[in-house]
Amino acid sequence: MASFSLDIEYRPLRIGFCVRDGSIEDLVEAARLNTLLCGGIYNPVIPVGYASDEALVKLFNVDLLYPVFQNPEFDRFIEQHHYLANSSLGSKFLWSNDNGWVAGDGETRLRVLDISRQMERHAKASNRRAIIRPEWADDDPLAAVFALSYGDFSRAPRNYDVLTTFPKPFYKIPLKINSHNEIDLALLQNPAPIHMGSFYLDLKASHASWRYDGLYLGDHHSFRDLANFWNLRASGIEIAFIPFAFSEQYKKIAQRCIEWLVRRKQERKSQREGALWYSADVAEEAIHVIAHELGIVEQRGEVLQCRVDDSLWNGFNLRPVTPMITRHSVIANVDNKFGPPRVVIPLPKTPPSVYGWPYSEQHFCASIHLSGEYEYEGYTLQPPHLPDLNEWYGWKILYDNDIFRVSPDGMSFIVNTGESFERLYPLEYTELIAEIFKRSGIATKASQAGIIANHLIKQMGGLDGCRVFKIPGVRKLINPPKGTQNTDTISRGEAQSIITDKDPLTKTRTFDAHKSLTIQAREKPDLTPEDAFSYLVEKRLFRPGIELRCPSCGLHQWIGIKDVKEKQSCEYCEAGIDLMSQFKNSAIWEFRKSGLIAKKNNQEGAIPVALTLWRFLHATHNHNLIYSTALNLTGSGIECETDLVILDTHYGGGVLRKGGVPAIVLGEVKSNADEIDDKDLENLMKTKSLLEAKNVRVFLAFARTSDFTSEEIRRFKELVSKGIRPILFTHKELEPYDLYAHYRNKGTPLPRAHVSSFEDLAINSEAIYLF
């Protein structure tokens, strides 16, 4: 049983709170609920029916959707995101008596992780900062601003009486605030109730994100301003809401914020870090006026002005932080004794709740992060970030369809505080590729050519075992060129001569370019044709035997080595043949093609496909690529075959494969005689279009073991004119171990000297073949 180390991170569930577009009442209710949730301040509000509702769900990568009130429109919206449902929590998992967990005393508890463990820790901390207890009148014009800015637990059920359970962390006397008086600076200097859920959480941030703390200048009557403010803060930005109509009351708050931001910038010697955020509907001149009224106009040069519109939530500008509770390194065990691999992961214990409930199972997320997948070859636990496949991932990986959540940096599953381990079943490569095509309306089935190629790769011990096919003479030995005599048997000397492969014009040996190629361990420095042929025999591509002549009927017959006996019977006349007498007559060992290469069908292109797959895996230095050999594709107006499919589950995700998008390479591979035609291009372009409509990036690749024809080059240039850069390989790229050795030896400069991505390959291909 294999074992390996992995990291488990516990984090709160990220809940998207569905609110009615335009309803400030819904925003206030969401703020009240989130005040008692672990990580509640980082939960977004989703205005259902607004243009950016879908973008917010994707941007925050929410685990669940929760309606603050029952509403048919909410029900429809949540049903559209059925892959975010969880049957054990239900749709009323916060306060509901019928769906929530009922304590022994008959009271309903939160079924998602609450703040009890954080408050207990804060109560014991010697260096804790006291929590402000702001209070305001319900009819105050700024009541909604106060609720969203500072949180509100005053209306929580009595079993969540935080002040009674945890009196130590709070100031004993409440802080009375209202819209008529200046807002107390204590609200800026001490945590408020809304911050309780953020205590002792680590925030994982994306470097490629807007991260400008500061002020949100807005209208206290504007739903859009209040929702924008909440979601900016939920993304991890430290921000204070400043209402236009009450700038005088917030003057000290605003000035103190800006002073702190400017000082932080100077201490860190960094670029602009502070910002004045405001809605794109507000004129810039109005922002200048309010900034002047707040007394921060002289600081304008230090503060960035950020307009908030729908494009802010598109996933390219702002990327929310991920709140983390704890991180653990554990040892997982892999068991593949009885079929597909199974990974058993121990779950570290969570501390018990201070309330001491006997069955207080609260739900949170366990995120898994892997550094490699060598323990279960042909399978993966790094599914692409396609949240609509959560249910399918769940069935395959966990045998549970509603607890799995895929994220840009890995995968999570919903667990509760009572669980001690989890079993994971890695995804099989071909099943994963098939499901990605299926979600685009394309059915896949392994073709005859694909089955042959797959078996050949396995027979060679994997793609690295196929490196011997880089040698032109090896390919000629297996598939002689047209017009070449193709005998059934061959001697070792003849085989080695073909592998040596002298050019008829230059008389140079093509084999010499591959002397340094490593196909298996050897003591001598250079590879020889004899080594290459012995490797082919070892891999059972050629089978040794002996040709015998029957002394009775005079006919010749070939006997494979495993059938050789001292006394043989003629297969034609059944007369006896003395093997020793044949050797006395200078009989020699000969070789015949065996298995997949025995048929005269060019192995249906299996060798060029294996070479191309090997090239991709090594060119991008990404050995976690998932691939499939030839597939038949049908559906949505497509009926064709692709010679190979390569999937990068987190393309562009960096060394740790985090934050990337799924990308697929569709390949057409030809041997020397065949040509890539217009139909090939048309089929691949249709498939590309369907996959990209479902948020999968697609590259087209074309390879052959000879040079491209002029017609093929013309077709590739037409692709470029349509905005498609193809990846192109010929023998010049497929044969060397170093991808661009041919061009470096000639001193030819390339746009991307060091390749690390499919895009780099496409850019270099254009420079080499299409200029």
Tab-separated table of N, CA, C and O in Angstrom, residues 31 38 46 52 69 108 167 169 223 287 317 380 422 449 462 475 566 592 673 683 688 738 743 763 767-768:
chain	number	residue	atom	x	y	z
A	31	ALA	N	-26.780	40.579	6.744
A	31	ALA	CA	-25.755	41.030	7.685
A	31	ALA	C	-25.984	40.425	9.059
A	31	ALA	O	-25.034	40.009	9.743
A	38	CYS	N	-18.956	31.759	11.221
A	38	CYS	CA	-17.506	31.755	11.024
A	38	CYS	C	-17.221	32.161	9.583
A	38	CYS	O	-17.712	31.545	8.641
A	46	ILE	N	-25.876	38.062	-3.171
A	46	ILE	CA	-26.151	37.851	-4.598
A	46	ILE	C	-27.511	38.481	-4.926
A	46	ILE	O	-28.551	37.916	-4.562
A	52	SER	N	-25.246	41.057	-12.714
A	52	SER	CA	-23.998	40.440	-12.243
A	52	SER	C	-24.224	39.292	-11.271
A	52	SER	O	-23.265	38.832	-10.640
A	69	PHE	N	-34.937	35.132	2.452
A	69	PHE	CA	-36.379	34.939	2.611
A	69	PHE	C	-36.832	33.948	1.546
A	69	PHE	O	-36.156	33.756	0.535
A	108	THR	N	-33.082	25.152	18.124
A	108	THR	CA	-32.395	24.924	16.848
A	108	THR	C	-31.033	25.600	16.842
A	108	THR	O	-30.899	26.746	17.253
A	167	PRO	N	-19.178	37.081	27.793
A	167	PRO	CA	-19.209	38.485	28.218
A	167	PRO	C	-17.828	39.153	28.219
A	167	PRO	O	-17.728	40.362	28.029
A	169	PRO	N	-15.110	39.253	26.158
A	169	PRO	CA	-14.520	39.983	25.021
A	169	PRO	C	-15.178	41.332	24.724
A	169	PRO	O	-14.620	42.119	23.970
A	223	PHE	N	-29.426	50.743	-2.751
A	223	PHE	CA	-29.164	49.306	-2.618
A	223	PHE	C	-27.853	48.948	-3.308
A	223	PHE	O	-27.062	48.156	-2.772
A	287	ILE	N	-17.401	63.098	-6.500
A	287	ILE	CA	-16.420	62.478	-5.602
A	287	ILE	C	-15.415	63.515	-5.128
A	287	ILE	O	-15.003	63.524	-3.962
A	317	ASN	N	-10.407	41.418	-12.555
A	317	ASN	CA	-9.939	42.582	-11.801
A	317	ASN	C	-9.801	42.276	-10.315
A	317	ASN	O	-8.742	42.429	-9.736
A	380	THR	N	-6.488	10.895	-11.628
A	380	THR	CA	-6.169	12.226	-11.114
A	380	THR	C	-7.115	12.624	-9.991
A	380	THR	O	-8.292	12.256	-9.976
A	422	GLU	N	-11.879	10.376	5.239
A	422	GLU	CA	-12.610	10.439	3.980
A	422	GLU	C	-11.926	9.535	2.968
A	422	GLU	O	-10.699	9.436	2.937
A	449	ALA	N	-8.036	3.153	-33.947
A	449	ALA	CA	-6.681	3.714	-33.927
A	449	ALA	C	-6.274	4.092	-32.513
A	449	ALA	O	-5.122	3.905	-32.107
A	462	GLY	N	4.888	3.042	-21.219
A	462	GLY	CA	4.541	4.450	-21.059
A	462	GLY	C	5.147	5.298	-22.155
A	462	GLY	O	5.902	4.810	-23.012
A	475	ARG	N	11.604	3.750	-37.160
A	475	ARG	CA	10.283	3.875	-37.788
A	475	ARG	C	10.278	3.192	-39.158
A	475	ARG	O	9.287	2.576	-39.560
A	566	GLU	N	14.142	-29.351	-29.779
A	566	GLU	CA	15.225	-30.071	-30.457
A	566	GLU	C	14.683	-30.941	-31.573
A	566	GLU	O	15.307	-31.072	-32.618
A	592	ARG	N	10.821	-11.626	-36.572
A	592	ARG	CA	9.567	-11.217	-37.199
A	592	ARG	C	8.870	-10.175	-36.321
A	592	ARG	O	9.001	-10.201	-35.099
A	673	ALA	N	3.041	9.711	-45.385
A	673	ALA	CA	2.281	9.661	-46.635
A	673	ALA	C	0.985	10.460	-46.587
A	673	ALA	O	0.540	10.994	-47.595
A	683	ASN	N	-13.428	19.951	-38.863
A	683	ASN	CA	-13.929	19.173	-37.739
A	683	ASN	C	-13.355	19.661	-36.408
A	683	ASN	O	-14.067	19.792	-35.411
A	688	LYS	N	-13.686	22.741	-31.308
A	688	LYS	CA	-13.109	23.838	-30.519
A	688	LYS	C	-14.185	24.837	-30.114
A	688	LYS	O	-14.266	25.272	-28.958
A	738	ASP	N	15.704	17.606	-27.248
A	738	ASP	CA	15.472	19.029	-26.997
A	738	ASP	C	14.561	19.552	-28.109
A	738	ASP	O	14.888	19.474	-29.292
A	743	TYR	N	16.738	24.247	-34.481
A	743	TYR	CA	16.801	25.684	-34.766
A	743	TYR	C	17.936	26.351	-33.997
A	743	TYR	O	18.564	27.283	-34.501
A	763	ILE	N	3.018	30.155	-30.539
A	763	ILE	CA	3.733	31.354	-30.996
A	763	ILE	C	4.994	30.961	-31.761
A	763	ILE	O	5.304	31.521	-32.825
A	767	ALA	N	6.050	31.428	-35.899
A	767	ALA	CA	7.307	32.031	-36.346
A	767	ALA	C	8.091	31.099	-37.257
A	767	ALA	O	8.723	31.537	-38.227
A	768	ILE	N	8.036	29.791	-36.986
A	768	ILE	CA	8.819	28.821	-37.769
A	768	ILE	C	8.189	28.531	-39.125
A	768	ILE	O	8.878	28.511	-40.157
